[in-house]
Short mmCIF file of C-alpha atoms in Angstrom, two decimals:
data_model
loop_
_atom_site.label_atom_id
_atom_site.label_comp_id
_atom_site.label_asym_id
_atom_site.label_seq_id
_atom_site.Cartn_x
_atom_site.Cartn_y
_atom_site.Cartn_z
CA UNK A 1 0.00 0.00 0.00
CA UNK A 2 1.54 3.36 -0.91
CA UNK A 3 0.13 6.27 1.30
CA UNK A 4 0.93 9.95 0.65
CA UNK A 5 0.59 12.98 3.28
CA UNK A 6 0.18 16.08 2.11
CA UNK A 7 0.98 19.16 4.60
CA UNK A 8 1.74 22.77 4.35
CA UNK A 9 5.55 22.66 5.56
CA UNK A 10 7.70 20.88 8.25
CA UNK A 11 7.73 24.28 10.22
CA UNK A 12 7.53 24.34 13.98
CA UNK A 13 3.37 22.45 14.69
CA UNK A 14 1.71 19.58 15.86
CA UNK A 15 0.70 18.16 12.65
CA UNK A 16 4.11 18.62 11.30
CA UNK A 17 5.66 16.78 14.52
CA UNK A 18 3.04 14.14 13.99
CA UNK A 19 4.48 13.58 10.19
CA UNK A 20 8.01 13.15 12.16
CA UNK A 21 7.07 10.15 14.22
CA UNK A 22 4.32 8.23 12.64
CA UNK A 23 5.76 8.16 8.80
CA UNK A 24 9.17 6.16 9.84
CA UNK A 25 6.83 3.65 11.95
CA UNK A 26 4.52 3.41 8.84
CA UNK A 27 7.20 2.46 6.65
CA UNK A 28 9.19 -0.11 9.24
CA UNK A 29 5.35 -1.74 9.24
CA UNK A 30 5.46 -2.60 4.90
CA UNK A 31 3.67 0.63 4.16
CA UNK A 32 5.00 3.03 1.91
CA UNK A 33 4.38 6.60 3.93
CA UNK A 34 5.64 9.58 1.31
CA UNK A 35 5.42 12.80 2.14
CA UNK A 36 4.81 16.17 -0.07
CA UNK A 37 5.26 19.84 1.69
CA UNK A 38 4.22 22.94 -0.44
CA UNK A 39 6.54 24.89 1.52
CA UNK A 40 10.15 23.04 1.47
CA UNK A 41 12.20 25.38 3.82
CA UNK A 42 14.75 23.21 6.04
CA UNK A 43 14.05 22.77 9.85
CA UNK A 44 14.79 20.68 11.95
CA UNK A 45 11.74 18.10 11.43
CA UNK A 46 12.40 18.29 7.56
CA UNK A 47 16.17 16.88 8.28
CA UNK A 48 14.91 14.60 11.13
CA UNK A 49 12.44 12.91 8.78
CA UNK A 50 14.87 12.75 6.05
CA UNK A 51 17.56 11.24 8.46
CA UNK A 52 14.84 8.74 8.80
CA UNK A 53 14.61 7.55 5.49
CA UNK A 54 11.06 9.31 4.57
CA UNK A 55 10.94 10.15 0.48
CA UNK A 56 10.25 14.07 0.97
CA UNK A 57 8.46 15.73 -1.97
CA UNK A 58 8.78 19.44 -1.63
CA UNK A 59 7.15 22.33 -3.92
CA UNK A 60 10.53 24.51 -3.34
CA UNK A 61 11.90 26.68 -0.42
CA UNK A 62 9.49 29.54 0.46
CA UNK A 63 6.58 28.53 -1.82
CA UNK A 64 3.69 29.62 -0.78
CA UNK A 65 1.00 27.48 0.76
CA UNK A 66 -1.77 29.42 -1.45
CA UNK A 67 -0.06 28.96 -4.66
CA UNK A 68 -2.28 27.68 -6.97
CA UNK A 69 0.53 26.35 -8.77
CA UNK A 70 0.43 23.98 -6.18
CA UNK A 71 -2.67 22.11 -7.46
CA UNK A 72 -1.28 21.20 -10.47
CA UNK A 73 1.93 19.99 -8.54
CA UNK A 74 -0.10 18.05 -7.00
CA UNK A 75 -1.55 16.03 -10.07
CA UNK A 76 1.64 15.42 -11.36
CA UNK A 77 1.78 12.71 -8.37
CA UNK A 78 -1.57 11.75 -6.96
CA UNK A 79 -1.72 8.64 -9.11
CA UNK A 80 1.16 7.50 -7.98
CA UNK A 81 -0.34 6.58 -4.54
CA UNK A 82 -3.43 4.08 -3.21
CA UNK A 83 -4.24 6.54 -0.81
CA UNK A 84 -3.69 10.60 0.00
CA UNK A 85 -4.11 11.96 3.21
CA UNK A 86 -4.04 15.60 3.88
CA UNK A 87 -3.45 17.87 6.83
CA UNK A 88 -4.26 21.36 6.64
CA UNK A 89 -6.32 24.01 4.94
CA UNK A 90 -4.16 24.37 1.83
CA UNK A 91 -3.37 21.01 1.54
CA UNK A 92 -6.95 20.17 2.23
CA UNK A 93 -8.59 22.38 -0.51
CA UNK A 94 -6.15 22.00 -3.18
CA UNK A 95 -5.84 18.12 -3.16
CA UNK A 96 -9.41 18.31 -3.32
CA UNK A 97 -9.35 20.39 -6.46
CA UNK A 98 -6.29 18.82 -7.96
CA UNK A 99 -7.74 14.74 -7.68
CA UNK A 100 -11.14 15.82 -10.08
CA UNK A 101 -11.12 13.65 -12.66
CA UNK A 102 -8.25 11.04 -10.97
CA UNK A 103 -10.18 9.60 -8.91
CA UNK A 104 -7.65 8.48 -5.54
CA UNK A 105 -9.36 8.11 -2.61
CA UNK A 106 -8.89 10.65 -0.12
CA UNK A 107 -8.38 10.98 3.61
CA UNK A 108 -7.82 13.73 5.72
CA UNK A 109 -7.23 14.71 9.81
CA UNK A 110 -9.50 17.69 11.78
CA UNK A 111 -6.11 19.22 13.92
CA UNK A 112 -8.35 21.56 15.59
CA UNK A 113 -11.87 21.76 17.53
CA UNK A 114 -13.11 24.70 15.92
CA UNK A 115 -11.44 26.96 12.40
CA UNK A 116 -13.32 30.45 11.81
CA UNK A 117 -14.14 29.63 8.06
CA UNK A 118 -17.07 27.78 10.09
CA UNK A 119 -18.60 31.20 10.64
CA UNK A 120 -18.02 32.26 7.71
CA UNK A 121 -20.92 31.70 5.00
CA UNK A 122 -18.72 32.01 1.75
CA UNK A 123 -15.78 30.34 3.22
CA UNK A 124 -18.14 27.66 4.93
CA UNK A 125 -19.47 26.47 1.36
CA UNK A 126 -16.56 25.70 0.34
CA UNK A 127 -15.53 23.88 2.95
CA UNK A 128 -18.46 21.69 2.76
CA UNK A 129 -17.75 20.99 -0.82
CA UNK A 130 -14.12 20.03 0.04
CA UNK A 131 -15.29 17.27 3.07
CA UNK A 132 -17.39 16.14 0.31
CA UNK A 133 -14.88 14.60 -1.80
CA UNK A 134 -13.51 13.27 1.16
CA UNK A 135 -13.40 9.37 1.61
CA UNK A 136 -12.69 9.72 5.39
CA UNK A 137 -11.61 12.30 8.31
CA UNK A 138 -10.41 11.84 10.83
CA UNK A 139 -10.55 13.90 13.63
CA UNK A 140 -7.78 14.11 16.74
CA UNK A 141 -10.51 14.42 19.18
CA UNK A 142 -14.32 13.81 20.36
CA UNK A 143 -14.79 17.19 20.58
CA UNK A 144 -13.54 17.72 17.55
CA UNK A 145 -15.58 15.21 15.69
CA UNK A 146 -18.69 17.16 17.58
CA UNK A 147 -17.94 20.15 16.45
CA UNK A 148 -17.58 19.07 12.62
CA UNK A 149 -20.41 16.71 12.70
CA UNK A 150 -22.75 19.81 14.37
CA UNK A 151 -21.25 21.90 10.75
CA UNK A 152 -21.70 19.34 7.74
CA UNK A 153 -25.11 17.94 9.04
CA UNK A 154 -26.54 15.99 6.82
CA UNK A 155 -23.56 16.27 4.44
CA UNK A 156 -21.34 14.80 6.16
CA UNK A 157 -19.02 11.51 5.14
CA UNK A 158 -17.71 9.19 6.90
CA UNK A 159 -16.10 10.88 10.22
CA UNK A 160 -14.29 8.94 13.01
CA UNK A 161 -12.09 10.26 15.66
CA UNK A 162 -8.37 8.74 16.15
CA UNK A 163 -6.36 10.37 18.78
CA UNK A 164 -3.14 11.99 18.04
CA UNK A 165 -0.31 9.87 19.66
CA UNK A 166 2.89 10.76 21.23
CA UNK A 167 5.89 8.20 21.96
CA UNK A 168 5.66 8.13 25.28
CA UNK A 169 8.53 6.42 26.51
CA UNK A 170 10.75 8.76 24.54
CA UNK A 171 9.88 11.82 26.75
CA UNK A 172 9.72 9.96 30.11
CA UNK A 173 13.02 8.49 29.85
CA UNK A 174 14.94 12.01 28.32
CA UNK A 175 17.93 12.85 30.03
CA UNK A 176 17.33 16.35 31.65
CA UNK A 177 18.78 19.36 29.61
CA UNK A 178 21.34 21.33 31.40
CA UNK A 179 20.91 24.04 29.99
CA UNK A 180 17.95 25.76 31.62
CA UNK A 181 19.95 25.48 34.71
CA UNK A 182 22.62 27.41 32.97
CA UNK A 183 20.60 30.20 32.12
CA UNK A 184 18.57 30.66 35.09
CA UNK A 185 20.41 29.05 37.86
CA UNK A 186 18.16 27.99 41.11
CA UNK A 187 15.17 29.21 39.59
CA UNK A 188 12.04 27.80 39.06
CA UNK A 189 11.31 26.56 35.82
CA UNK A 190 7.97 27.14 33.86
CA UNK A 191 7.74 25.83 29.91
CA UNK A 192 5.61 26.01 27.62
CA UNK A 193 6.24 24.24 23.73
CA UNK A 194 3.98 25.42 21.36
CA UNK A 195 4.13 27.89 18.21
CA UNK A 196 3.50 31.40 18.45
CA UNK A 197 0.48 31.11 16.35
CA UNK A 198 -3.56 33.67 17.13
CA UNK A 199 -4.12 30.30 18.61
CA UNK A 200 -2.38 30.14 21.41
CA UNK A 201 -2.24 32.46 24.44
CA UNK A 202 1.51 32.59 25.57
CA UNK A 203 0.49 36.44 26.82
CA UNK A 204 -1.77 34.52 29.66
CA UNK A 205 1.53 32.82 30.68
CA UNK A 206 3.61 35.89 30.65
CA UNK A 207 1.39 37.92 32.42
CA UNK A 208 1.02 35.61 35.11
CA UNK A 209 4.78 35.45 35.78
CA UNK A 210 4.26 38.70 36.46
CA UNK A 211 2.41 37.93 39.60
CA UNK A 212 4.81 35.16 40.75
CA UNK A 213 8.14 35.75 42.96
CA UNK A 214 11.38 36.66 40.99
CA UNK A 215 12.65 33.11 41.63
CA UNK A 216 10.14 31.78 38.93
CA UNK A 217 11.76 32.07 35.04
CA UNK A 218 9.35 30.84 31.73
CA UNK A 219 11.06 29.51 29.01
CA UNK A 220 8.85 29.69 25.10
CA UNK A 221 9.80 27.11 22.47
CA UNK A 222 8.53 27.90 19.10
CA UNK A 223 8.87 29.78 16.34
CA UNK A 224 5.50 32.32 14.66
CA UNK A 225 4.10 35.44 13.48
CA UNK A 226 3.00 36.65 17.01
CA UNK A 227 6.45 35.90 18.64
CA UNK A 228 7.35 39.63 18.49
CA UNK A 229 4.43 40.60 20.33
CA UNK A 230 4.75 38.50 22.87
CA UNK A 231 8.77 39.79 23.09
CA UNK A 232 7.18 43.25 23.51
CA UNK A 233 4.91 42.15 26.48
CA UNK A 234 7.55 40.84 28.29
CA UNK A 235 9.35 43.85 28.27
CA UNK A 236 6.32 46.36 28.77
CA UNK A 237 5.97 43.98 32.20
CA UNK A 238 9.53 44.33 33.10
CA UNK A 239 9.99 40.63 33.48
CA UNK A 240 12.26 40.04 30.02
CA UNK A 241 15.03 38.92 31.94
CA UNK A 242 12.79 36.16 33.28
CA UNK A 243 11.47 35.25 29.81
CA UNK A 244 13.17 33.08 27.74
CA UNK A 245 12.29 32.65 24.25
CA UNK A 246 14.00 29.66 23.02
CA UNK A 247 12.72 29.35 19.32
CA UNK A 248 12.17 25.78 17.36
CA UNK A 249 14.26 22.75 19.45
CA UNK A 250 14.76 19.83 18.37
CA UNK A 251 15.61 18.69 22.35
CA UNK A 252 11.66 18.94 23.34
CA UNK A 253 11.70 16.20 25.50
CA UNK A 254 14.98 17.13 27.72
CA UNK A 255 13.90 20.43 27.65
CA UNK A 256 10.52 19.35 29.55
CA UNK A 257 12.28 16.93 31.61
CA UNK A 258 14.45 19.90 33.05
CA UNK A 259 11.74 21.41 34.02
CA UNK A 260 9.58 22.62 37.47
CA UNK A 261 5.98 22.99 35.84
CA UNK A 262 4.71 22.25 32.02
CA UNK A 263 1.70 24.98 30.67
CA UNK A 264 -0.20 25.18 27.61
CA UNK A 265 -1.93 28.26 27.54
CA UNK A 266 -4.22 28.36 24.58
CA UNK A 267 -7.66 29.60 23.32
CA UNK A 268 -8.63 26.25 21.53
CA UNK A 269 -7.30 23.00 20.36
CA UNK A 270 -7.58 20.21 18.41
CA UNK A 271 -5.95 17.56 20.57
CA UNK A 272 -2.52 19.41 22.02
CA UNK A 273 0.32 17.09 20.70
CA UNK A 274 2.80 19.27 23.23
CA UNK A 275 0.03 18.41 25.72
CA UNK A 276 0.26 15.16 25.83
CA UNK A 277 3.87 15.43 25.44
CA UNK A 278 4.17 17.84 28.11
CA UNK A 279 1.89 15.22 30.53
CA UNK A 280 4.13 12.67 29.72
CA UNK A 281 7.31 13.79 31.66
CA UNK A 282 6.43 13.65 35.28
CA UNK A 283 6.11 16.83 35.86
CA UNK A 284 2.65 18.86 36.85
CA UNK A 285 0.86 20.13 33.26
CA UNK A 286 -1.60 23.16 33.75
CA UNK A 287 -3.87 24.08 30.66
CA UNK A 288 -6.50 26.67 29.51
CA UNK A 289 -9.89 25.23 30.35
CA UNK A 290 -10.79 25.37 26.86
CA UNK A 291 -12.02 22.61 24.07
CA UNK A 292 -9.71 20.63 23.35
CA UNK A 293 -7.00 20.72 26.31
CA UNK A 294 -10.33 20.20 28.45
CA UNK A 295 -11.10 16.54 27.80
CA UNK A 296 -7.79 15.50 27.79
CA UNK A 297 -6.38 17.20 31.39
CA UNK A 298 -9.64 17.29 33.69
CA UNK A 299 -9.18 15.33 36.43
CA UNK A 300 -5.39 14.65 36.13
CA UNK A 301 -3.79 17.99 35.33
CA UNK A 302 -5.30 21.31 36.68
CA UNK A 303 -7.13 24.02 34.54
CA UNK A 304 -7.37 27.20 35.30
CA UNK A 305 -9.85 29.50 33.51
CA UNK A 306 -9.30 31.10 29.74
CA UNK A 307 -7.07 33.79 29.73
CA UNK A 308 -7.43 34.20 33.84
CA UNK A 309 -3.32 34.80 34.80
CA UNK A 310 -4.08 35.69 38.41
CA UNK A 311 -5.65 32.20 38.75
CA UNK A 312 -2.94 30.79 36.76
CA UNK A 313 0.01 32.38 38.79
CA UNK A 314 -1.88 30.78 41.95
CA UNK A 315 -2.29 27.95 40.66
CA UNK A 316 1.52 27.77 39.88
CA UNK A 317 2.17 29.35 43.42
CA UNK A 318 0.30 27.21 45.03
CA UNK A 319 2.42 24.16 44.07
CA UNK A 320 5.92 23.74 45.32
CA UNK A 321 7.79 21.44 43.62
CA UNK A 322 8.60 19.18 46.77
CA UNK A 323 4.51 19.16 47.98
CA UNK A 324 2.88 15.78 47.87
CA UNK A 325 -0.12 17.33 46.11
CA UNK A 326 2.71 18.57 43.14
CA UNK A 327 4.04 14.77 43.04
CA UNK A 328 0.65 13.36 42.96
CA UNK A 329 -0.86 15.74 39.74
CA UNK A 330 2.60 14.78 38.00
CA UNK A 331 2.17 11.32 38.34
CA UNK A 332 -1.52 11.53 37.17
CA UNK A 333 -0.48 13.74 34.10
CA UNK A 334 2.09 10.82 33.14
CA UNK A 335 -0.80 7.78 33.16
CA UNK A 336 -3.15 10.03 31.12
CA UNK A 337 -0.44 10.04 28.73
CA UNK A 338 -0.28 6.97 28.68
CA UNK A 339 -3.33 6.37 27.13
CA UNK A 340 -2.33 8.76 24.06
CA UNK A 341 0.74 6.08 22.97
CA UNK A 342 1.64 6.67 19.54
CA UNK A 343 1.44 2.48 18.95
CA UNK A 344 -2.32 3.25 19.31
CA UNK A 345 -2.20 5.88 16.76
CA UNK A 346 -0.80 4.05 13.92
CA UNK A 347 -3.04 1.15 14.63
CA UNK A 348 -6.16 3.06 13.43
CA UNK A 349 -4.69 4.94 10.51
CA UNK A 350 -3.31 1.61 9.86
CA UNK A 351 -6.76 0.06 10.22
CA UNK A 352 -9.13 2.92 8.28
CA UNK A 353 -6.57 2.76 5.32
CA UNK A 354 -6.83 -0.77 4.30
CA UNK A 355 -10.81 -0.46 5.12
CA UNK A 356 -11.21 1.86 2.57
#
């Protein structure tokens, strides 16, 4: 069987982590797993997948995602492949254009709970008419499956949720970094992994170390559009010498290790891949109580209320690191990660591909 993703770029993302780890596993298991980017710029996923022995199709360095150029790229390989399986709104729309008259059977994967276009009746048609020549989606989430299911009605195909997966081993065994010990020596160490992107809410997170003691020191990974912003915030506050933006790592996992307390501040998600990564390390995770993060950390992790940094900084305050209450929500976090095991993952692409 020869399989072939389709996403915007191997930038810093979820969905672009996700083509890291499953595509190797896909091809150790006898299935071919390709992979075509519109937007070939070199990370450090696009080498890491490479070193891995992934065929990389890319449309050129800095090509733009909306280039309709990109459609017909896209024909020029389609039928070389059983099955194509998108990620993404460009990716989405334009495979969907580019496979009239071809005829491959598509798939594609809901990252998020919620996307405006929804609300948006021009944009919303034509979303309905690209699910439609969908064979299957798959959504990351029951919430997200709710949500899409609640906008396609009637016209809806055939849906089925499949949670993202993580290797969880791999981040609860990482060897600690060092270096956030070098940079802010005997502090306390806040993290939070996730692009600088309208959806997330790293400004929650910033303002609330505002509130906390001088001790406590955040460290950003990611790369994004609203990165300077958030630069500027932490300097309006006075606290950029207890900011740390660290940009795209490829050391995620020792990075969270290293760490006193793991947050994902966010408006809405799909199902947080640095979530569930970020659970998975033995170390307390606080979220946004928000769709998405909300199903995944109730009752193990703690919420604290959208965009609310005074509860946030108490809720951070309120746990030192050598508490029984802060050894008992780590240990919860890391047996709700469990659950999200990349193994699982690949079982039910695995499954819904040779089912169709």
């Amino acid at each position: 069987m020869k399989i072939l993703h389709v996403i915007t770029s191997l930038r810093t993302g979820g969905a672009e982590k996700l083509m890291v780890d499953i595509l190797p596993r896909m091809n150790n298991q006898g299935i071919q797993a390709d992979l075509c980017i519109f937007d070939g710029v070199r990370t450090p996923f696009y080498d890491d997948i490479r070193s891995k022995g992934v065929n990389v199709i890319d449309f050129g360095v800095d090509n733009s995602v909306y280039n309709p150029q990109n459609i017909s790229r896209l024909r020029k390989i389609l039928r070389n492949y059983d099955i194509i399986h998108t990620h993404n709104t460009s990716p989405q729309f334009f495979t969907a254009i580019a496979n009239i008259g071809i005829g491959k059977k598509l798939v594609t994967t809901e990252h998020n709970t919620y996307n405006r276009r929804r609300s948006w009746p021009g944009f919303a048609a034509i979303d309905r008419w690209m699910y439609g020549k969908y064979k299957s989606i798959i959504c990351i989430s029951d919430k997200a499956e709710e949500n899409l299911r609640n906008f396609l009605g009637s016209e809806s195909a055939a849906i089925t949720t499949i949670y993202n997966g993580v290797d969880i081993n791999s981040y609860a065994n990482a060897e600690p970094s060092l270096e956030l010990e070098q940079i802010a020596p005997g502090s306390k160490k806040i993290i939070m992994v996730a692009a600088f992107r309208p959806q997330k809410d790293q400004a929650t997170l910033i303002k609330a170390i505002k509130q906390l003691p001088e001790d406590f020191h955040l460290f950003l990974v990611g790369e994004g559009e609203c990165k300077e912003e958030n630069i500027r915030l932490s300097k309006q506050l006075g606290i950029g010498h207890r900011i740390h933006f660290m940009g795209r790592r490829s050391d995620v996992a020792q990075l969270l290790r290293a760490s006193d307390y793991v947050v994902m501040s966010s408006h809405y998600e799909g199902l947080s891949l640095s979530s569930v990564e970020g659970m998975s390390v033995g170390k307390p995770f606080i979220a946004s109580d928000v769709d998405g993060l909300r199903e995944v950390v109730k009752g193990y992790g703690v919420l604290f209320p959208h965009q609310d940094s005074n509860y946030l900084a108490n809720t951070i305050n309120s746990l030192p690191c050598d508490s029984e209450n802060y050894l008992h929500i780590a240990e919860s976090c890391q047996q709700r990660a469990k659950q999200y095991d990349i193994d699982n993952m690949i079982k039910g692409y695995l499954s819904l591909y040779k089912s169709i």
